[in-house]
Amino acid sequence: MTLKKQSALAAASGALVAGLLFSSAASAVEVPEDIHAADYHWMNWHLYRGIDQRGGPYKFDDTYFEIEFGGRSGALDFFGYVDFLDILGDSGNSDKNRGDNFFADIEPRLSIDYLTGTDLSVGPVKEWYFAFDLLMADAGEFGGLQVLWSGIGTDTELPWLGKTGIAVYARYVGENYGAKNEGSWDGYVAHINWFKPFYHIGDDFIAFQGYTDYEFASDLGDEPGRSSDSFQSYLGIWYHSKQWAVGYGAKVYRNMTQFEDGAEGFNGPQDTTGVGHYFNLTYKI
């Protein structure tokens, strides 16, 4: 690991810790004697229509089906989803049409509090985790994707948003469609996710939900047409009932998947910065 990358990770970790310590206080998490007493799990089925998505050097539209799941089993907190792309065969303006039709994101976290049997809460930080995120996609014309993020995560009480997931990861790139950073530790990721019900209508409610990922300090920026960083943030407003949900989300991109916006690509100037629009219908299993 280079001194530049060590400094970047130290700065990111320091900023995270400083922000947590100086936020408003939150109640501690109690480690129960039976760590499986409150186990739970859930699953949702989603139908998405995405317009002006960025997931490569050029924007595209797509209709896709997603299986989303999560829960808790003792020290293991988990979340993930699997996307089946181009399910209507209407994504003819992208390689998703008869091409890359599978994407998975699996995010396990191991509670350090539960593993040690110790309440490690401090200020607004309610629980600490060893956090991981595995990203995978099937092989297309340029190969496949397999990336592992590994780091430290927290459940943190933030003003108005409530319990929020925050993590800082180091990134190992196994496969990346043939990019030069394959098979190496390359860069870091700062992550935050939230789910905030803010208006209730009987048993139904409207929620502000989403996430932000910032990937940075990557050596891929040394390659023509690529960037050392990438940013995406999903900002969703969803209506939830017991069995169904319907929502809209705007996703803000900057140099998405580390393709430099405006740089010359294989099909003209790359388009990786802007806003995408996502319309969603959900059935809760």
mmCIF file of C-alpha atoms in Angstrom:
data_model
loop_
_atom_site.group_PDB
_atom_site.id
_atom_site.type_symbol
_atom_site.label_atom_id
_atom_site.label_comp_id
_atom_site.label_asym_id
_atom_site.label_seq_id
_atom_site.Cartn_x
_atom_site.Cartn_y
_atom_site.Cartn_z
ATOM 1 C CA MET A 1 0.000 0.000 0.000
ATOM 2 C CA THR A 2 1.468 3.362 -1.057
ATOM 3 C CA LEU A 3 1.997 6.305 1.292
ATOM 4 C CA LYS A 4 -0.503 8.288 -0.789
ATOM 5 C CA LYS A 5 -3.190 5.668 -0.256
ATOM 6 C CA GLN A 6 -2.387 5.254 3.439
ATOM 7 C CA SER A 7 -2.760 9.027 3.889
ATOM 8 C CA ALA A 8 -6.055 9.033 1.994
ATOM 9 C CA LEU A 9 -7.477 6.222 4.129
ATOM 10 C CA ALA A 10 -6.266 7.862 7.344
ATOM 11 C CA ALA A 11 -7.911 11.142 6.334
ATOM 12 C CA ALA A 12 -11.200 9.434 5.474
ATOM 13 C CA SER A 13 -11.197 7.407 8.690
ATOM 14 C CA GLY A 14 -10.325 10.492 10.736
ATOM 15 C CA ALA A 15 -13.142 12.471 9.187
ATOM 16 C CA LEU A 16 -15.583 9.638 9.921
ATOM 17 C CA VAL A 17 -14.544 9.326 13.567
ATOM 18 C CA ALA A 18 -14.520 13.093 14.098
ATOM 19 C CA GLY A 19 -17.983 13.449 12.623
ATOM 20 C CA LEU A 20 -19.313 10.680 14.826
ATOM 21 C CA LEU A 21 -17.826 11.972 18.058
ATOM 22 C CA PHE A 22 -19.138 15.496 17.620
ATOM 23 C CA SER A 23 -22.680 14.581 16.535
ATOM 24 C CA SER A 24 -25.610 14.477 18.951
ATOM 25 C CA ALA A 25 -25.692 11.641 21.513
ATOM 26 C CA ALA A 26 -27.561 8.367 20.966
ATOM 27 C CA SER A 27 -28.556 5.469 23.197
ATOM 28 C CA ALA A 28 -26.159 2.530 23.495
ATOM 29 C CA VAL A 29 -26.834 -0.860 21.952
ATOM 30 C CA GLU A 30 -27.274 -3.645 24.506
ATOM 31 C CA VAL A 31 -25.618 -6.966 23.655
ATOM 32 C CA PRO A 32 -28.213 -9.597 24.687
ATOM 33 C CA GLU A 33 -27.265 -12.884 26.332
ATOM 34 C CA ASP A 34 -29.027 -14.709 23.492
ATOM 35 C CA ILE A 35 -27.681 -12.909 20.425
ATOM 36 C CA HIS A 36 -30.266 -14.685 18.229
ATOM 37 C CA ALA A 37 -33.268 -13.535 20.284
ATOM 38 C CA ALA A 38 -34.095 -10.717 17.865
ATOM 39 C CA ASP A 39 -33.170 -12.401 14.566
ATOM 40 C CA TYR A 40 -35.249 -11.381 11.551
ATOM 41 C CA HIS A 41 -35.198 -11.387 7.757
ATOM 42 C CA TRP A 42 -37.101 -9.782 4.906
ATOM 43 C CA MET A 43 -37.340 -9.854 1.106
ATOM 44 C CA ASN A 44 -38.722 -7.496 -1.549
ATOM 45 C CA TRP A 45 -39.379 -7.920 -5.259
ATOM 46 C CA HIS A 46 -38.880 -4.772 -7.327
ATOM 47 C CA LEU A 47 -39.698 -3.743 -10.862
ATOM 48 C CA TYR A 48 -37.600 -0.741 -11.925
ATOM 49 C CA ARG A 49 -37.656 1.513 -14.937
ATOM 50 C CA GLY A 50 -34.398 3.449 -15.135
ATOM 51 C CA ILE A 51 -33.951 6.423 -17.477
ATOM 52 C CA ASP A 52 -30.563 7.994 -18.230
ATOM 53 C CA GLN A 53 -28.717 5.471 -16.062
ATOM 54 C CA ARG A 54 -24.920 5.496 -15.941
ATOM 55 C CA GLY A 55 -23.156 2.198 -15.407
ATOM 56 C CA GLY A 56 -20.355 2.450 -17.930
ATOM 57 C CA PRO A 57 -19.068 5.085 -20.379
ATOM 58 C CA TYR A 58 -22.510 5.938 -21.820
ATOM 59 C CA LYS A 59 -25.995 6.488 -20.423
ATOM 60 C CA PHE A 60 -28.809 4.044 -21.130
ATOM 61 C CA ASP A 61 -32.425 3.193 -20.277
ATOM 62 C CA ASP A 62 -33.461 -0.164 -18.847
ATOM 63 C CA THR A 63 -36.346 -2.084 -17.285
ATOM 64 C CA TYR A 64 -35.090 -4.575 -14.718
ATOM 65 C CA PHE A 65 -36.268 -6.927 -11.976
ATOM 66 C CA GLU A 66 -34.592 -6.910 -8.581
ATOM 67 C CA ILE A 67 -34.711 -9.331 -5.643
ATOM 68 C CA GLU A 68 -33.694 -7.460 -2.473
ATOM 69 C CA PHE A 69 -33.170 -9.065 0.928
ATOM 70 C CA GLY A 70 -31.758 -8.395 4.372
ATOM 71 C CA GLY A 71 -31.931 -9.196 8.045
ATOM 72 C CA ARG A 72 -30.010 -10.114 11.163
ATOM 73 C CA SER A 73 -28.706 -13.426 12.526
ATOM 74 C CA GLY A 74 -26.769 -12.944 15.735
ATOM 75 C CA ALA A 75 -23.619 -10.980 14.965
ATOM 76 C CA LEU A 76 -24.313 -11.101 11.212
ATOM 77 C CA ASP A 77 -26.203 -8.165 9.743
ATOM 78 C CA PHE A 78 -26.790 -8.564 6.026
ATOM 79 C CA PHE A 79 -28.251 -6.783 3.018
ATOM 80 C CA GLY A 80 -28.108 -7.510 -0.673
ATOM 81 C CA TYR A 81 -29.822 -7.555 -4.020
ATOM 82 C CA VAL A 82 -29.650 -9.281 -7.383
ATOM 83 C CA ASP A 83 -30.660 -7.446 -10.560
ATOM 84 C CA PHE A 84 -31.894 -9.177 -13.708
ATOM 85 C CA LEU A 85 -31.416 -6.566 -16.422
ATOM 86 C CA ASP A 86 -33.297 -5.857 -19.646
ATOM 87 C CA ILE A 87 -36.181 -8.160 -18.711
ATOM 88 C CA LEU A 88 -38.425 -6.675 -21.422
ATOM 89 C CA GLY A 89 -35.754 -6.664 -24.110
ATOM 90 C CA ASP A 90 -36.208 -2.894 -24.498
ATOM 91 C CA SER A 91 -32.652 -1.754 -23.700
ATOM 92 C CA GLY A 92 -31.417 -1.742 -27.261
ATOM 93 C CA ASN A 93 -29.306 1.389 -26.666
ATOM 94 C CA SER A 94 -26.911 -0.414 -24.312
ATOM 95 C CA ASP A 95 -24.881 -3.591 -23.853
ATOM 96 C CA LYS A 96 -27.578 -4.738 -21.387
ATOM 97 C CA ASN A 97 -29.632 -5.790 -24.422
ATOM 98 C CA ARG A 98 -28.631 -9.418 -25.071
ATOM 99 C CA GLY A 99 -25.449 -8.756 -23.079
ATOM 100 C CA ASP A 100 -24.649 -8.044 -19.402
ATOM 101 C CA ASN A 101 -27.876 -9.212 -17.782
ATOM 102 C CA PHE A 102 -26.893 -9.898 -14.172
ATOM 103 C CA PHE A 103 -25.632 -7.746 -11.304
ATOM 104 C CA ALA A 104 -25.340 -8.644 -7.606
ATOM 105 C CA ASP A 105 -24.445 -6.587 -4.542
ATOM 106 C CA ILE A 106 -24.011 -8.530 -1.263
ATOM 107 C CA GLU A 107 -23.254 -6.537 1.913
ATOM 108 C CA PRO A 108 -22.561 -8.610 5.058
ATOM 109 C CA ARG A 109 -21.508 -6.911 8.305
ATOM 110 C CA LEU A 110 -20.222 -8.598 11.472
ATOM 111 C CA SER A 111 -21.041 -6.763 14.700
ATOM 112 C CA ILE A 112 -17.870 -6.088 16.673
ATOM 113 C CA ASP A 113 -20.049 -5.399 19.731
ATOM 114 C CA TYR A 114 -21.653 -8.851 19.475
ATOM 115 C CA LEU A 115 -18.381 -10.646 18.681
ATOM 116 C CA THR A 116 -16.680 -9.152 21.754
ATOM 117 C CA GLY A 117 -19.748 -9.150 24.003
ATOM 118 C CA THR A 118 -19.009 -5.498 24.749
ATOM 119 C CA ASP A 119 -20.973 -2.299 24.328
ATOM 120 C CA LEU A 120 -18.622 -0.212 22.169
ATOM 121 C CA SER A 121 -21.041 2.665 21.564
ATOM 122 C CA VAL A 122 -19.657 6.187 21.750
ATOM 123 C CA GLY A 123 -21.699 9.348 21.278
ATOM 124 C CA PRO A 124 -24.078 8.820 18.345
ATOM 125 C CA VAL A 125 -22.375 5.565 17.252
ATOM 126 C CA LYS A 126 -24.700 2.755 18.326
ATOM 127 C CA GLU A 127 -22.830 -0.255 16.931
ATOM 128 C CA TRP A 128 -19.540 -1.088 15.153
ATOM 129 C CA TYR A 129 -19.052 -3.655 12.374
ATOM 130 C CA PHE A 130 -16.490 -5.379 10.213
ATOM 131 C CA ALA A 131 -18.101 -4.406 6.936
ATOM 132 C CA PHE A 132 -17.856 -5.996 3.483
ATOM 133 C CA ASP A 133 -19.462 -5.438 0.097
ATOM 134 C CA LEU A 134 -19.113 -7.868 -2.809
ATOM 135 C CA LEU A 135 -20.069 -6.557 -6.268
ATOM 136 C CA MET A 136 -20.392 -8.997 -9.169
ATOM 137 C CA ALA A 137 -21.659 -8.939 -12.744
ATOM 138 C CA ASP A 138 -21.680 -11.514 -15.516
ATOM 139 C CA ALA A 139 -19.106 -11.494 -18.289
ATOM 140 C CA GLY A 140 -19.848 -9.441 -21.368
ATOM 141 C CA GLU A 141 -17.851 -8.398 -24.395
ATOM 142 C CA PHE A 142 -15.086 -6.917 -22.201
ATOM 143 C CA GLY A 143 -15.097 -9.490 -19.388
ATOM 144 C CA GLY A 144 -16.812 -9.490 -15.973
ATOM 145 C CA LEU A 145 -16.887 -7.631 -12.661
ATOM 146 C CA GLN A 146 -15.812 -8.881 -9.217
ATOM 147 C CA VAL A 147 -14.934 -6.273 -6.580
ATOM 148 C CA LEU A 148 -14.687 -6.625 -2.783
ATOM 149 C CA TRP A 149 -14.887 -3.701 -0.364
ATOM 150 C CA SER A 150 -13.557 -4.397 3.159
ATOM 151 C CA GLY A 151 -13.555 -1.973 6.075
ATOM 152 C CA ILE A 152 -15.223 -0.643 9.200
ATOM 153 C CA GLY A 153 -18.884 0.288 9.442
ATOM 154 C CA THR A 154 -21.236 1.745 12.029
ATOM 155 C CA ASP A 155 -24.887 2.265 12.843
ATOM 156 C CA THR A 156 -24.970 5.941 13.722
ATOM 157 C CA GLU A 157 -27.801 8.160 14.948
ATOM 158 C CA LEU A 158 -27.892 11.314 12.806
ATOM 159 C CA PRO A 159 -30.152 14.345 13.266
ATOM 160 C CA TRP A 160 -33.557 13.783 11.565
ATOM 161 C CA LEU A 161 -32.365 10.760 9.544
ATOM 162 C CA GLY A 162 -32.118 8.522 12.627
ATOM 163 C CA LYS A 163 -30.143 5.257 12.402
ATOM 164 C CA THR A 164 -27.817 5.537 9.432
ATOM 165 C CA GLY A 165 -25.231 3.134 8.048
ATOM 166 C CA ILE A 166 -21.774 4.662 7.566
ATOM 167 C CA ALA A 167 -18.668 2.812 6.385
ATOM 168 C CA VAL A 168 -15.152 3.326 5.016
ATOM 169 C CA TYR A 169 -13.724 0.518 2.850
ATOM 170 C CA ALA A 170 -10.523 -0.451 1.069
ATOM 171 C CA ARG A 171 -11.248 -1.863 -2.388
ATOM 172 C CA TYR A 172 -9.893 -5.055 -3.959
ATOM 173 C CA VAL A 173 -10.552 -5.392 -7.689
ATOM 174 C CA GLY A 174 -10.569 -8.988 -8.891
ATOM 175 C CA GLU A 175 -12.193 -8.383 -12.281
ATOM 176 C CA ASN A 176 -13.142 -5.071 -13.885
ATOM 177 C CA TYR A 177 -13.931 -5.694 -17.544
ATOM 178 C CA GLY A 178 -10.235 -5.888 -18.399
ATOM 179 C CA ALA A 179 -9.169 -2.604 -16.716
ATOM 180 C CA LYS A 180 -5.563 -2.304 -15.579
ATOM 181 C CA ASN A 181 -6.459 -2.344 -11.860
ATOM 182 C CA GLU A 182 -7.635 -5.975 -11.964
ATOM 183 C CA GLY A 183 -6.050 -8.234 -9.346
ATOM 184 C CA SER A 184 -5.024 -5.414 -7.003
ATOM 185 C CA TRP A 185 -5.988 -3.334 -3.981
ATOM 186 C CA ASP A 186 -6.960 -0.055 -5.618
ATOM 187 C CA GLY A 187 -8.573 2.878 -3.856
ATOM 188 C CA TYR A 188 -11.135 3.392 -1.119
ATOM 189 C CA VAL A 189 -14.875 3.926 -0.693
ATOM 190 C CA ALA A 190 -16.855 6.179 1.648
ATOM 191 C CA HIS A 191 -20.449 4.970 2.036
ATOM 192 C CA ILE A 192 -23.645 6.121 3.758
ATOM 193 C CA ASN A 193 -27.199 4.709 3.555
ATOM 194 C CA TRP A 194 -30.472 5.709 5.199
ATOM 195 C CA PHE A 195 -34.193 4.928 5.462
ATOM 196 C CA LYS A 196 -36.332 7.672 7.015
ATOM 197 C CA PRO A 197 -40.149 7.424 7.277
ATOM 198 C CA PHE A 198 -41.256 11.036 7.620
ATOM 199 C CA TYR A 199 -45.023 11.119 6.973
ATOM 200 C CA HIS A 200 -47.553 8.561 8.213
ATOM 201 C CA ILE A 201 -51.018 7.860 6.803
ATOM 202 C CA GLY A 202 -52.573 5.301 9.143
ATOM 203 C CA ASP A 203 -50.383 2.207 8.827
ATOM 204 C CA ASP A 204 -48.859 3.504 5.567
ATOM 205 C CA PHE A 205 -45.998 5.976 5.348
ATOM 206 C CA ILE A 206 -43.805 7.982 3.000
ATOM 207 C CA ALA A 207 -40.047 7.507 3.337
ATOM 208 C CA PHE A 208 -36.917 9.308 2.227
ATOM 209 C CA GLN A 209 -34.431 6.550 1.423
ATOM 210 C CA GLY A 210 -31.169 6.159 -0.398
ATOM 211 C CA TYR A 211 -27.409 5.926 -0.284
ATOM 212 C CA THR A 212 -24.203 7.647 -1.358
ATOM 213 C CA ASP A 213 -20.950 6.032 -2.521
ATOM 214 C CA TYR A 214 -17.720 7.912 -3.184
ATOM 215 C CA GLU A 215 -14.826 5.859 -4.588
ATOM 216 C CA PHE A 216 -11.476 7.645 -4.514
ATOM 217 C CA ALA A 217 -7.645 7.396 -4.613
ATOM 218 C CA SER A 218 -7.678 4.842 -7.438
ATOM 219 C CA ASP A 219 -4.727 4.318 -9.765
ATOM 220 C CA LEU A 220 -7.171 3.838 -12.640
ATOM 221 C CA GLY A 221 -7.083 7.615 -13.157
ATOM 222 C CA ASP A 222 -3.653 7.204 -14.772
ATOM 223 C CA GLU A 223 -5.327 5.480 -17.732
ATOM 224 C CA PRO A 224 -6.641 7.671 -20.607
ATOM 225 C CA GLY A 225 -10.388 8.234 -20.361
ATOM 226 C CA ARG A 226 -10.576 6.984 -16.761
ATOM 227 C CA SER A 227 -10.914 8.830 -13.447
ATOM 228 C CA SER A 228 -9.322 8.286 -10.027
ATOM 229 C CA ASP A 229 -12.713 8.773 -8.353
ATOM 230 C CA SER A 230 -16.410 8.113 -8.895
ATOM 231 C CA PHE A 231 -19.562 9.384 -7.164
ATOM 232 C CA GLN A 232 -23.178 8.245 -7.073
ATOM 233 C CA SER A 233 -26.076 9.119 -4.783
ATOM 234 C CA TYR A 234 -29.642 7.764 -4.900
ATOM 235 C CA LEU A 235 -32.311 10.064 -3.424
ATOM 236 C CA GLY A 236 -35.684 8.329 -3.246
ATOM 237 C CA ILE A 237 -39.208 9.205 -2.103
ATOM 238 C CA TRP A 238 -41.328 6.072 -1.674
ATOM 239 C CA TYR A 239 -44.892 5.387 -0.526
ATOM 240 C CA HIS A 240 -45.063 2.211 1.600
ATOM 241 C CA SER A 241 -48.024 0.062 2.591
ATOM 242 C CA LYS A 242 -47.781 -3.276 4.403
ATOM 243 C CA GLN A 243 -47.475 -5.317 1.189
ATOM 244 C CA TRP A 244 -46.618 -2.809 -1.535
ATOM 245 C CA ALA A 245 -44.477 0.227 -2.242
ATOM 246 C CA VAL A 246 -44.180 2.642 -5.139
ATOM 247 C CA GLY A 247 -41.388 5.138 -5.508
ATOM 248 C CA TYR A 248 -39.332 7.566 -7.521
ATOM 249 C CA GLY A 249 -35.637 8.188 -7.092
ATOM 250 C CA ALA A 250 -33.139 10.555 -8.682
ATOM 251 C CA LYS A 251 -29.595 9.250 -8.884
ATOM 252 C CA VAL A 252 -26.800 11.818 -9.148
ATOM 253 C CA TYR A 253 -23.633 10.646 -10.916
ATOM 254 C CA ARG A 254 -20.131 12.031 -11.365
ATOM 255 C CA ASN A 255 -17.567 10.061 -13.407
ATOM 256 C CA MET A 256 -19.651 6.943 -12.850
ATOM 257 C CA THR A 257 -17.652 3.687 -12.735
ATOM 258 C CA GLN A 258 -14.504 5.797 -13.105
ATOM 259 C CA PHE A 259 -15.041 6.769 -16.727
ATOM 260 C CA GLU A 260 -14.082 10.434 -17.094
ATOM 261 C CA ASP A 261 -17.059 12.459 -18.246
ATOM 262 C CA GLY A 262 -16.509 14.114 -21.629
ATOM 263 C CA ALA A 263 -13.347 12.164 -22.446
ATOM 264 C CA GLU A 264 -13.228 10.562 -25.875
ATOM 265 C CA GLY A 265 -14.423 6.940 -25.760
ATOM 266 C CA PHE A 266 -14.977 4.132 -28.240
ATOM 267 C CA ASN A 267 -18.359 5.615 -29.226
ATOM 268 C CA GLY A 268 -17.730 9.353 -28.934
ATOM 269 C CA PRO A 269 -17.483 11.540 -25.803
ATOM 270 C CA GLN A 270 -18.247 9.615 -22.595
ATOM 271 C CA ASP A 271 -21.397 10.556 -20.657
ATOM 272 C CA THR A 272 -20.888 9.620 -16.996
ATOM 273 C CA THR A 273 -22.021 12.734 -15.114
ATOM 274 C CA GLY A 274 -25.640 13.806 -14.667
ATOM 275 C CA VAL A 275 -28.949 12.672 -13.171
ATOM 276 C CA GLY A 276 -30.775 9.398 -13.761
ATOM 277 C CA HIS A 277 -34.448 8.731 -12.964
ATOM 278 C CA TYR A 278 -35.780 5.527 -11.395
ATOM 279 C CA PHE A 279 -39.445 4.528 -11.107
ATOM 280 C CA ASN A 280 -40.236 1.586 -8.859
ATOM 281 C CA LEU A 281 -43.025 -0.837 -7.993
ATOM 282 C CA THR A 282 -42.369 -3.174 -5.030
ATOM 283 C CA TYR A 283 -44.022 -6.268 -3.634
ATOM 284 C CA LYS A 284 -42.984 -7.195 -0.079
ATOM 285 C CA ILE A 285 -42.681 -10.946 0.472
#
